[in-house]
Tab-separated table of C-alpha atoms in Angstrom:
chain	number	residue	atom	x	y	z
A	260	TYR	CA	9.895	141.360	68.754
A	261	ASP	CA	7.182	140.392	66.256
A	262	PRO	CA	8.926	141.520	63.018
A	263	TYR	CA	12.086	139.558	63.829
A	264	LEU	CA	10.285	136.348	64.781
A	265	ILE	CA	7.972	136.526	61.762
A	266	GLU	CA	10.898	137.060	59.391
A	267	ALA	CA	12.831	134.149	60.925
A	268	ALA	CA	9.778	131.885	60.606
A	269	ARG	CA	9.291	132.929	56.978
A	270	VAL	CA	12.872	131.978	56.119
A	271	LEU	CA	12.647	128.636	57.938
A	272	ASN	CA	9.318	127.814	56.312
A	273	THR	CA	10.918	127.965	52.860
A	274	THR	CA	13.586	125.368	53.733
A	275	ASP	CA	13.344	121.576	53.694
A	276	ALA	CA	15.183	121.090	57.011
A	277	LYS	CA	13.947	118.295	59.233
A	278	VAL	CA	14.266	120.387	62.379
A	279	LYS	CA	13.099	124.012	62.228
A	280	HIS	CA	14.003	125.941	65.320
A	281	ILE	CA	14.545	129.610	66.306
A	282	ILE	CA	16.935	130.740	69.050
A	283	PHE	CA	15.939	134.277	70.056
A	284	LEU	CA	18.318	136.525	72.049
A	285	GLY	CA	16.897	139.540	73.867
A	286	ASP	CA	16.659	141.462	77.119
A	287	GLY	CA	12.870	141.144	77.470
A	288	ASP	CA	12.266	144.885	77.443
A	289	ALA	CA	9.070	144.592	75.324
A	290	VAL	CA	6.985	143.982	78.440
A	291	TYR	CA	3.623	145.605	77.940
A	292	GLU	CA	0.168	144.141	77.519
A	293	ALA	CA	-0.376	144.897	73.838
A	294	SER	CA	2.999	143.433	72.859
A	295	GLN	CA	2.411	140.263	74.900
A	296	ASN	CA	-0.965	139.554	73.323
A	297	ALA	CA	0.271	140.220	69.808
A	298	ILE	CA	3.446	138.183	70.169
A	299	ALA	CA	1.522	135.263	71.724
A	300	ASN	CA	-0.721	135.054	68.638
A	301	ASN	CA	2.265	135.234	66.317
A	302	ILE	CA	4.088	132.462	68.193
A	303	LYS	CA	0.999	130.245	67.855
A	304	LYS	CA	1.106	130.811	64.097
A	305	ILE	CA	4.833	129.955	64.103
A	306	ARG	CA	4.126	126.723	66.000
A	307	SER	CA	1.486	125.803	63.426
A	308	MET	CA	4.278	125.876	60.801
A	309	GLY	CA	6.214	123.227	62.758
A	310	ILE	CA	8.776	125.701	64.047
A	311	THR	CA	9.895	125.792	67.695
A	312	LEU	CA	11.338	128.723	69.632
A	313	SER	CA	13.949	128.930	72.397
A	314	THR	CA	15.004	132.137	74.144
A	315	ILE	CA	18.205	133.383	75.754
A	316	ALA	CA	17.822	136.384	78.091
A	317	THR	CA	20.877	138.657	78.046
A	318	GLY	CA	21.136	141.636	80.374
A	319	ALA	CA	17.507	141.281	81.458
A	320	ASP	CA	15.890	142.089	84.781
A	321	SER	CA	13.457	139.765	86.555
A	322	ALA	CA	10.485	140.950	84.481
A	323	GLY	CA	12.462	140.479	81.266
A	324	VAL	CA	13.523	136.964	82.257
A	325	ARG	CA	9.891	136.012	82.949
A	326	PHE	CA	8.781	137.459	79.620
A	327	MET	CA	11.463	135.514	77.724
A	328	SER	CA	10.471	132.339	79.585
A	329	VAL	CA	6.851	132.803	78.482
A	330	LEU	CA	8.002	133.134	74.873
A	331	ALA	CA	9.984	129.893	75.117
A	332	TYR	CA	7.027	128.117	76.742
A	333	LEU	CA	4.678	129.232	73.977
A	334	GLY	CA	7.264	128.315	71.362
A	335	GLY	CA	7.837	124.807	72.682
A	336	GLY	CA	11.523	125.369	73.380
A	337	LYS	CA	13.828	126.046	76.292
A	338	ALA	CA	14.503	129.284	78.174
A	339	TYR	CA	18.069	130.191	79.137
A	340	VAL	CA	19.723	133.115	80.945
A	341	ALA	CA	23.194	134.297	79.922
A	342	GLU	CA	24.888	136.006	82.864
A	343	LYS	CA	27.986	136.929	80.833
A	344	PRO	CA	28.955	136.898	77.128
A	345	GLU	CA	31.095	133.777	77.610
A	346	ASP	CA	27.915	131.779	78.338
A	347	LEU	CA	26.421	132.300	74.873
A	348	PRO	CA	28.433	129.654	72.937
A	349	ARG	CA	27.699	127.022	75.580
A	350	LEU	CA	23.961	127.823	75.670
A	351	LEU	CA	23.684	127.872	71.882
A	352	LEU	CA	25.389	124.492	71.608
A	353	LYS	CA	23.256	123.043	74.393
A	354	ASP	CA	20.023	124.191	72.784
A	355	GLN	CA	21.146	122.950	69.393
A	356	GLN	CA	21.928	119.492	70.771
A	357	THR	CA	18.620	119.370	72.642
A	358	ILE	CA	16.451	120.413	69.723
A	359	SER	CA	18.315	118.872	66.804
A	360	GLN	CA	18.311	115.396	68.333
A	361	PRO	CA	14.849	113.776	68.196
A	362	PRO	CA	13.599	112.437	71.562
A	363	ILE	CA	12.749	109.035	70.061
A	364	ILE	CA	14.757	106.973	67.605
A	365	GLU	CA	12.907	104.129	65.899
A	366	GLU	CA	15.367	102.039	63.938
A	367	PRO	CA	16.896	98.602	64.521
A	368	PHE	CA	20.110	98.546	66.520
A	369	GLN	CA	22.179	96.072	68.487
A	370	ALA	CA	22.540	96.805	72.211
A	371	ARG	CA	26.175	96.908	73.253
A	372	PRO	CA	27.046	95.982	76.874
A	373	ILE	CA	29.744	97.753	78.892
A	374	ALA	CA	32.510	95.424	80.033
A	375	GLY	CA	32.803	94.843	83.766
A	376	GLU	CA	29.163	95.507	84.737
A	377	GLU	CA	27.981	93.060	87.390
A	378	ILE	CA	24.280	93.406	86.594
A	379	PHE	CA	24.425	91.338	83.388
A	380	LYS	CA	27.056	88.875	84.506
A	381	GLY	CA	26.441	85.577	82.707
A	382	VAL	CA	24.135	86.995	79.987
A	383	ASP	CA	25.147	85.865	76.480
A	384	TRP	CA	24.943	89.033	74.365
A	385	SER	CA	26.360	87.381	71.226
A	386	GLY	CA	22.966	85.910	70.407
A	387	ALA	CA	20.845	88.886	71.480
A	388	PRO	CA	18.456	90.107	68.751
A	389	PRO	CA	18.235	93.828	67.879
A	390	LEU	CA	15.929	96.326	69.493
A	391	LEU	CA	13.703	98.476	67.279
A	392	GLY	CA	13.843	101.803	69.129
A	393	TYR	CA	14.629	103.710	72.308
A	394	ASN	CA	14.165	107.050	74.036
A	395	VAL	CA	17.034	109.524	73.749
A	396	SER	CA	18.396	110.755	77.095
A	397	THR	CA	21.555	112.026	78.779
A	398	PRO	CA	23.071	110.064	81.683
A	399	LYS	CA	23.809	111.742	84.992
A	400	ALA	CA	27.401	112.197	86.024
A	401	THR	CA	27.190	109.586	88.797
A	402	ALA	CA	25.088	107.014	86.888
A	403	ASP	CA	26.504	103.719	85.619
A	404	VAL	CA	25.641	102.994	81.959
A	405	SER	CA	25.482	99.261	81.218
A	406	LEU	CA	24.024	99.203	77.663
A	407	THR	CA	24.501	101.685	74.809
A	408	SER	CA	22.977	102.049	71.348
A	409	HIS	CA	24.670	102.235	67.981
A	410	ARG	CA	24.812	106.033	68.483
A	411	ASN	CA	26.476	105.693	71.902
A	412	ASP	CA	23.267	106.794	73.632
A	413	PRO	CA	22.464	105.126	76.983
A	414	VAL	CA	19.927	102.302	76.773
A	415	PHE	CA	20.312	100.856	80.289
A	416	ALA	CA	21.612	102.867	83.286
A	417	ALA	CA	21.822	102.147	87.009
A	418	TRP	CA	21.906	104.518	89.967
A	419	ARG	CA	22.919	103.953	93.606
A	420	TYR	CA	22.107	106.168	96.562
A	421	GLY	CA	23.146	104.786	99.919
A	422	LEU	CA	21.560	101.317	100.126
A	423	GLY	CA	18.948	102.141	97.497
A	424	ARG	CA	19.251	101.149	93.841
A	425	SER	CA	17.314	101.998	90.704
A	426	VAL	CA	17.596	101.283	86.979
A	427	ALA	CA	16.363	102.927	83.769
A	428	PHE	CA	15.705	100.885	80.601
A	429	LEU	CA	15.110	103.303	77.719
A	430	SER	CA	13.571	100.787	75.330
A	431	ASP	CA	10.416	98.797	76.193
A	432	ASP	CA	9.466	95.249	77.247
A	433	ARG	CA	6.560	94.730	74.872
A	434	ALA	CA	6.011	93.768	71.264
A	435	ARG	CA	6.896	97.164	69.844
A	436	TRP	CA	10.604	97.915	70.273
A	437	ALA	CA	11.411	94.622	72.065
A	438	ALA	CA	9.431	92.406	69.678
A	439	HIS	CA	12.512	90.344	68.803
A	440	TRP	CA	13.597	90.125	72.455
A	441	LEU	CA	10.437	88.324	73.554
A	442	GLY	CA	11.647	85.043	72.049
A	443	TRP	CA	15.297	85.494	73.070
A	444	PRO	CA	16.455	82.905	75.685
A	445	GLY	CA	18.404	85.535	77.611
A	446	TYR	CA	15.382	87.838	77.925
A	447	ALA	CA	14.134	86.290	81.194
A	448	LYS	CA	17.640	86.227	82.666
A	449	PHE	CA	18.127	89.862	81.715
A	450	TRP	CA	15.089	90.994	83.715
A	451	ALA	CA	15.678	88.556	86.594
A	452	GLN	CA	19.184	89.868	87.212
A	453	THR	CA	17.989	93.459	86.832
A	454	VAL	CA	15.276	93.061	89.469
A	455	ARG	CA	17.562	91.091	91.773
A	456	TRP	CA	20.212	93.814	91.560
A	457	THR	CA	17.741	96.486	92.674
A	458	LEU	CA	16.797	94.493	95.804
A	459	ARG	CA	18.550	95.222	99.092
A	460	PRO	CA	21.357	92.689	99.622
A	461	PHE	CA	20.949	90.189	102.443
A	462	ALA	CA	23.376	90.617	105.314
A	463	PRO	CA	24.346	87.672	107.566
A	464	SER	CA	22.749	87.812	110.989
A	465	ASP	CA	26.035	87.350	112.858
A	466	PHE	CA	27.478	90.791	111.978
A	467	SER	CA	26.302	94.271	110.860
A	468	THR	CA	28.176	96.652	108.582
A	469	GLN	CA	28.079	100.450	108.343
A	470	VAL	CA	29.935	102.852	106.042
A	471	THR	CA	30.094	106.562	106.939
A	472	LEU	CA	31.892	109.570	105.499
A	473	GLU	CA	34.260	111.483	107.792
A	474	GLY	CA	35.869	114.372	106.003
A	475	GLN	CA	37.194	112.961	102.746
A	476	ARG	CA	37.618	109.413	104.018
A	477	GLY	CA	35.181	106.539	104.265
A	478	HIS	CA	34.907	104.702	107.575
A	479	ILE	CA	33.879	100.998	107.592
A	480	THR	CA	32.705	99.500	110.883
A	481	VAL	CA	31.637	95.875	111.504
A	482	ASP	CA	30.070	94.561	114.735
A	483	ALA	CA	30.232	90.738	114.897
A	484	ILE	CA	27.767	89.121	117.326
A	485	ASP	CA	26.683	85.481	117.337
A	486	ALA	CA	23.193	84.102	117.914
A	487	GLN	CA	23.702	84.042	121.708
A	488	GLY	CA	24.650	87.766	121.730
A	489	ARG	CA	28.342	87.176	122.360
A	490	TYR	CA	31.136	89.057	120.544
A	491	VAL	CA	32.947	87.147	117.832
A	492	ASN	CA	36.675	87.892	117.790
A	493	ARG	CA	39.637	87.108	115.540
A	494	LEU	CA	37.634	87.266	112.290
A	495	GLN	CA	39.264	88.051	108.969
A	496	PHE	CA	37.579	90.832	106.959
A	497	ARG	CA	38.643	92.608	103.852
A	498	ALA	CA	36.758	95.282	101.904
A	499	ARG	CA	36.795	95.836	98.153
A	500	ILE	CA	35.961	99.475	97.328
A	501	ALA	CA	34.873	100.852	93.957
A	502	GLY	CA	34.606	104.622	93.544
A	503	PRO	CA	32.387	106.606	91.156
A	504	GLN	CA	32.899	105.776	87.469
A	505	THR	CA	35.480	103.058	88.152
A	506	GLY	CA	33.712	100.179	86.402
A	507	GLY	CA	32.105	98.592	89.478
A	508	LEU	CA	33.485	96.207	92.052
A	509	HIS	CA	34.930	93.904	89.403
A	510	GLY	CA	36.778	96.664	87.610
A	511	SER	CA	40.515	97.098	87.656
A	512	ALA	CA	40.221	100.418	89.494
A	513	ALA	CA	38.668	98.811	92.608
A	514	VAL	CA	40.958	98.639	95.664
A	515	GLU	CA	41.030	96.319	98.670
A	516	GLU	CA	41.560	97.369	102.271
A	517	PRO	CA	41.863	95.000	105.304
A	518	LEU	CA	39.841	95.553	108.468
A	519	ARG	CA	41.415	95.220	111.914
A	520	GLN	CA	39.809	94.526	115.263
A	521	THR	CA	39.789	97.567	117.583
A	522	ALA	CA	37.439	96.305	120.314
A	523	PRO	CA	35.635	93.084	121.282
A	524	GLY	CA	33.649	92.087	118.202
A	525	HIS	CA	34.347	95.492	116.587
A	526	TYR	CA	36.312	95.862	113.331
A	527	GLU	CA	37.266	99.073	111.469
A	528	GLY	CA	38.736	100.118	108.147
A	529	TRP	CA	39.332	103.325	106.201
A	530	PHE	CA	39.468	104.314	102.518
A	531	ASP	CA	39.863	107.590	100.606
A	532	ALA	CA	36.654	109.132	99.235
A	533	PRO	CA	37.586	112.491	97.641
A	534	GLN	CA	35.106	112.356	94.723
A	535	ILE	CA	31.395	113.110	94.612
A	536	GLY	CA	29.213	110.123	93.793
A	537	THR	CA	28.486	106.599	95.028
A	538	TYR	CA	31.101	104.295	96.553
A	539	LEU	CA	30.474	100.557	96.676
A	540	VAL	CA	32.002	98.558	99.547
A	541	ASN	CA	31.976	94.768	99.181
A	542	LEU	CA	32.769	93.318	102.606
A	543	LEU	CA	34.192	89.784	102.447
A	544	GLN	CA	34.577	87.455	105.460
A	545	LYS	CA	37.028	84.592	105.053
A	546	ARG	CA	35.786	81.556	106.984
A	547	THR	CA	38.418	79.615	108.921
A	548	ASP	CA	36.171	76.590	109.560
A	549	GLY	CA	36.149	75.594	105.903
A	550	GLY	CA	32.752	77.052	105.137
A	551	PRO	CA	31.989	79.369	102.207
A	552	ASP	CA	33.073	82.991	102.441
A	553	THR	CA	30.307	85.507	103.120
A	554	SER	CA	29.911	88.760	101.232
A	555	THR	CA	27.967	91.942	101.862
A	556	VAL	CA	27.739	94.995	99.580
A	557	VAL	CA	27.202	98.366	101.233
A	558	GLY	CA	26.954	101.734	99.488
A	559	LEU	CA	28.179	105.197	100.457
A	560	SER	CA	26.735	108.190	98.604
A	561	THR	CA	28.257	111.674	98.615
A	562	ALA	CA	25.887	113.861	96.660
A	563	TYR	CA	27.644	117.119	97.592
A	564	SER	CA	31.071	118.197	98.716
A	565	PRO	CA	31.667	117.537	102.445
A	566	GLU	CA	32.332	121.229	103.042
A	567	TYR	CA	28.616	121.947	102.568
A	568	ARG	CA	27.764	119.783	105.573
A	569	ASP	CA	29.002	122.494	107.931
A	570	THR	CA	26.421	125.269	108.111
A	571	GLN	CA	28.267	127.360	110.713
A	572	SER	CA	31.619	129.084	110.730
A	573	ASN	CA	34.614	127.369	112.283
A	574	ARG	CA	35.666	130.223	114.550
A	575	TYR	CA	38.288	128.133	116.312
A	576	LEU	CA	40.142	127.432	113.069
A	577	MET	CA	39.838	131.020	111.884
A	578	THR	CA	41.180	132.279	115.231
A	579	GLN	CA	44.178	129.956	114.969
A	580	LEU	CA	44.931	131.165	111.457
A	581	ALA	CA	44.752	134.812	112.543
A	582	GLN	CA	46.999	134.275	115.565
A	583	ALA	CA	49.559	132.281	113.581
A	584	ASN	CA	50.105	135.237	111.205
A	585	GLY	CA	49.803	138.058	113.752
A	586	GLY	CA	46.364	139.095	112.477
A	587	ARG	CA	43.071	139.935	114.117
A	588	VAL	CA	39.740	138.170	114.409
A	589	ASP	CA	36.675	139.992	113.018
A	590	PRO	CA	38.386	143.376	112.525
A	591	PRO	CA	36.317	146.343	111.313
A	592	ALA	CA	36.316	147.152	107.622
A	593	SER	CA	38.470	150.233	108.216
A	594	ALA	CA	41.164	148.063	109.804
A	595	ALA	CA	40.964	145.314	107.186
A	596	PHE	CA	41.255	147.694	104.229
A	597	GLY	CA	42.889	150.688	105.959
A	598	GLY	CA	46.432	151.672	106.779
A	599	GLU	CA	47.004	149.377	109.754
A	600	ARG	CA	48.510	146.673	107.623
A	601	PRO	CA	52.347	146.517	107.710
A	602	GLY	CA	54.249	147.622	104.680
A	603	VAL	CA	55.710	145.000	102.393
A	604	TRP	CA	58.908	145.519	100.458
A	605	ALA	CA	58.900	144.067	97.003
A	606	ALA	CA	60.956	144.405	93.847
A	607	ALA	CA	59.544	146.711	91.186
A	608	ASP	CA	60.425	146.972	87.523
A	609	LEU	CA	61.821	150.471	86.846
A	610	THR	CA	62.218	149.948	83.108
A	611	PRO	CA	59.122	151.991	82.056
A	612	LEU	CA	60.049	154.866	84.395
A	613	LEU	CA	63.649	154.983	83.218
A	614	LEU	CA	62.596	154.873	79.568
A	615	LEU	CA	60.239	157.805	80.148
A	616	LEU	CA	62.992	159.758	81.893
A	617	ALA	CA	65.389	159.064	79.013
A	618	MET	CA	62.801	160.279	76.490
A	619	LEU	CA	62.308	163.500	78.463
A	620	LEU	CA	66.072	164.160	78.753
A	621	LEU	CA	66.827	163.368	75.107
A	622	PRO	CA	65.866	166.870	73.762
A	623	PHE	CA	68.080	168.564	76.393
A	624	ASP	CA	70.980	166.275	75.514
A	625	ILE	CA	70.637	167.149	71.827
A	626	ALA	CA	70.413	170.873	72.658
A	627	VAL	CA	73.582	170.781	74.776
A	628	ARG	CA	75.473	168.997	72.000
A	629	ARG	CA	74.195	171.139	69.101
A	630	LEU	CA	73.939	174.676	70.624
A	631	ALA	CA	77.017	176.735	71.659
A	632	ILE	CA	75.939	178.689	74.757
A	633	ASP	CA	78.509	180.633	76.847
A	634	TRP	CA	78.261	182.578	80.088
A	635	GLN	CA	77.718	185.879	78.260
A	636	ASP	CA	74.520	184.517	76.732
A	637	VAL	CA	73.438	183.386	80.133
A	638	ARG	CA	74.079	186.780	81.683
A	639	ARG	CA	72.234	188.548	78.899
A	640	ALA	CA	69.300	186.240	79.342
A	641	VAL	CA	69.284	186.895	83.083
A	642	ALA	CA	69.488	190.638	82.535
A	643	TRP	CA	66.682	190.499	79.996
A	644	ALA	CA	64.539	188.538	82.425
A	645	ALA	CA	65.333	191.000	85.241
A	646	GLY	CA	64.457	193.968	83.039
A	647	LYS	CA	61.234	192.353	81.998
A	648	ARG	CA	60.387	191.745	85.627
A	649	ALA	CA	61.245	195.389	86.481
A	650	ARG	CA	58.907	196.604	83.734
A	651	ALA	CA	56.039	194.824	85.296
A	652	PRO	CA	52.971	197.039	85.724
A	653	LYS	CA	52.919	198.859	89.018
A	654	PRO	CA	50.090	198.142	91.417
A	655	ARG	CA	47.247	200.549	91.515
A	656	ALA	CA	47.017	202.920	94.498
A	657	ALA	CA	44.319	202.539	97.065
A	658	THR	CA	43.165	206.226	96.793
A	659	PRO	CA	43.502	208.911	94.077
A	660	GLU	CA	45.595	211.194	96.387
A	661	LEU	CA	48.073	208.365	97.037
A	662	GLY	CA	48.215	207.682	93.314
A	663	ARG	CA	49.094	211.328	92.488
A	664	LEU	CA	51.748	211.311	95.216
A	665	LEU	CA	53.325	208.138	93.772
A	666	ASP	CA	53.276	209.641	90.256
A	667	ARG	CA	55.104	212.797	91.449
A	668	LYS	CA	57.654	210.714	93.337
A	669	GLU	CA	58.360	208.597	90.283
A	670	ALA	CA	58.654	211.716	88.095
A	671	ALA	CA	61.194	213.257	90.495
A	672	VAL	CA	63.221	210.068	90.585
A	673	SER	CA	63.172	209.825	86.801
A	674	ALA	CA	64.285	213.451	86.425
A	675	ARG	CA	67.174	212.937	88.861
A	676	GLU	CA	68.274	209.835	87.008
A	677	GLU	CA	68.125	211.696	83.680
A	678	ALA	CA	70.197	214.536	85.129
A	679	VAL	CA	72.795	212.137	86.390
A	680	ARG	CA	72.985	210.306	83.089
A	681	ALA	CA	73.145	213.564	81.006
A	682	PRO	CA	76.768	214.625	79.994
A	683	GLU	CA	78.244	217.946	81.278
A	684	PRO	CA	78.440	220.751	78.698
A	685	PRO	CA	82.051	221.688	77.618
A	686	VAL	CA	83.707	224.410	79.693
A	687	ALA	CA	84.406	227.563	77.581
A	688	ALA	CA	87.650	229.575	78.055
A	689	PRO	CA	87.182	232.946	79.828
A	690	PRO	CA	87.472	236.028	77.579
A	691	SER	CA	90.800	237.959	77.585
A	692	ARG	CA	90.848	241.007	79.773
A	693	PRO	CA	91.345	244.350	77.739
A	694	ALA	CA	94.331	246.568	78.447
A	695	PRO	CA	93.703	249.458	80.890
A	696	THR	CA	93.214	252.914	79.386
A	697	GLY	CA	94.932	255.986	80.905
A	698	SER	CA	98.264	257.798	80.978
A	699	PRO	CA	101.240	255.687	81.661
A	700	SER	CA	103.310	256.186	84.660
A	701	PRO	CA	106.169	258.697	84.063
A	702	THR	CA	108.626	256.661	85.951
A	703	LEU	CA	107.757	253.210	84.866
A	704	ARG	CA	107.034	252.123	81.388
A	705	PRO	CA	105.377	248.887	81.358
A	706	GLU	CA	106.184	246.468	78.779
A	707	ARG	CA	103.609	245.977	76.160
A	708	PRO	CA	102.277	242.485	76.436
A	709	GLU	CA	102.178	240.384	73.447
A	710	PRO	CA	98.791	239.834	71.980
A	711	VAL	CA	97.325	236.550	72.988
A	712	SER	CA	94.903	234.951	70.685
A	713	SER	CA	91.679	233.681	71.985
A	714	ALA	CA	92.507	230.216	70.717
A	715	THR	CA	95.686	230.149	72.729
A	716	VAL	CA	93.909	231.256	75.869
A	717	ALA	CA	91.059	228.891	75.465
A	718	ALA	CA	93.179	225.819	74.832
A	719	PRO	CA	94.454	224.112	77.925
A	720	PRO	CA	98.154	223.288	78.274
A	721	ALA	CA	99.275	220.318	76.357
A	722	SER	CA	101.041	218.931	79.369
A	723	GLU	CA	97.865	218.913	81.499
A	724	PRO	CA	95.045	217.033	79.800
A	725	GLU	CA	91.611	218.178	80.629
A	726	PRO	CA	89.849	215.690	82.843
A	727	GLN	CA	86.908	214.019	81.334
A	728	PRO	CA	83.607	215.043	82.781
A	729	GLU	CA	82.108	212.512	85.137
A	730	ASP	CA	78.575	211.852	85.972
A	731	GLY	CA	76.945	213.442	88.970
A	732	GLY	CA	78.183	216.215	91.321
A	733	MET	CA	81.867	215.177	91.212
A	734	SER	CA	82.161	216.273	87.577
A	735	ARG	CA	80.785	219.713	88.351
A	736	LEU	CA	83.173	220.061	91.269
A	737	LEU	CA	86.157	219.208	89.095
A	738	ALA	CA	85.006	221.669	86.429
A	739	ALA	CA	84.658	224.495	88.973
A	740	LYS	CA	88.121	223.739	90.357
A	741	HIS	CA	89.599	223.829	86.889
A	742	ARG	CA	88.048	227.276	86.157
A	743	ALA	CA	89.353	228.709	89.402
A	744	GLN	CA	92.871	227.517	88.548
A	745	GLN	CA	92.689	229.157	85.115
A	746	ARG	CA	91.642	232.505	86.654
A	747	ARG	CA	94.623	232.448	89.040
A	748	GLU	CA	96.975	231.783	86.167
A	749	GLU	CA	95.579	234.671	84.190
A	750	GLU	CA	95.962	237.092	87.076
């Protein structure tokens, strides 16, 4: 990390900025002895230039976080840890506000009181002289700010916790920042009312008041007992309640609730307390004998949410919830995340699925519209596919002898198929028989037959067409029958 820090310090050293500060982001992976010693010396040199250093650990393990914290400690800044990227803007702004604002402001300013604060009731602030300085701080969320500076920084803040009270005055009471206040007539009254406010209020001896938190409601109880130890009945009580950040008991947001008697000398009242902070309860007793009304201020502090008060599980409530919905109490993980849960019917958007189906069917729709395909094309395609499947390579035989036997069988089948498919040769006409030689009979003189040409003998009668040769043994049978008929005619 040394080159980056040294370069940043060199750039800052050449500027005339009033605040010179480095915010270094890293994962703290440079954790080895030589690097730690070297970087410690370099940070000391950077501090000598008037430059401070804060660190933000991002994606670091425990060792990296410790290393980044050491760098921030040596650099005089703050150490932060960013658990996620969204934390970086907030941490950068927080560090900038912390470093850029000086811890002490020394310049004259007029303290401005907050309206409705009971601490400074009766103090004349119109004639208050200015203060000369104050310490810069940030008020807590549940603190009550009574005085602010010209920069809206808190100058006087008060804090309540239960019956305890404390104040913080961020200027001083001596002749440095409060030099002009020492001769101010309201100076003594200012401190007298401040100290008196921090003291525990006096409660009348004839009744005791308690305020407790039950759930998200405050419970006020009053026990009225006289000096002789007897219960005092039929008293009139009312409580004025001011919640956190409501401007105090005299603010417009304060509410009043009456108390009613629930037992001899026992009075109760309730009020809503949903927020975290301090609630002030001013209990007022209206005297019926003409005497002055009595008042008691009691505080109720809720530092954390009421749900954190319970450190054990509410098994009774969880059992009721499970039984109301037909569930189970403490089921195993396989049952909680397995298939024992009942199915739930819900509407689903089919638009993406239908669009995908339409895109897949679009090419087929275009092909059906653009291509003219009839059943003959289909049959030819089927025949071509069947012939291709028939020409598939035959499986090899298990033994050579079986292979030779299969080859001979296929050769015989092929020869028989070729013989069947081969056409029959044309049948030739039989040759004419020659006339017999020898002496003619003396009694009979045979007639001399007319010469018959070979063409005439060979040609079949025009009235009887020669049957076309057929494939197979039937054609040979018909041819033999035809030759036998011709021989009978010739004889």
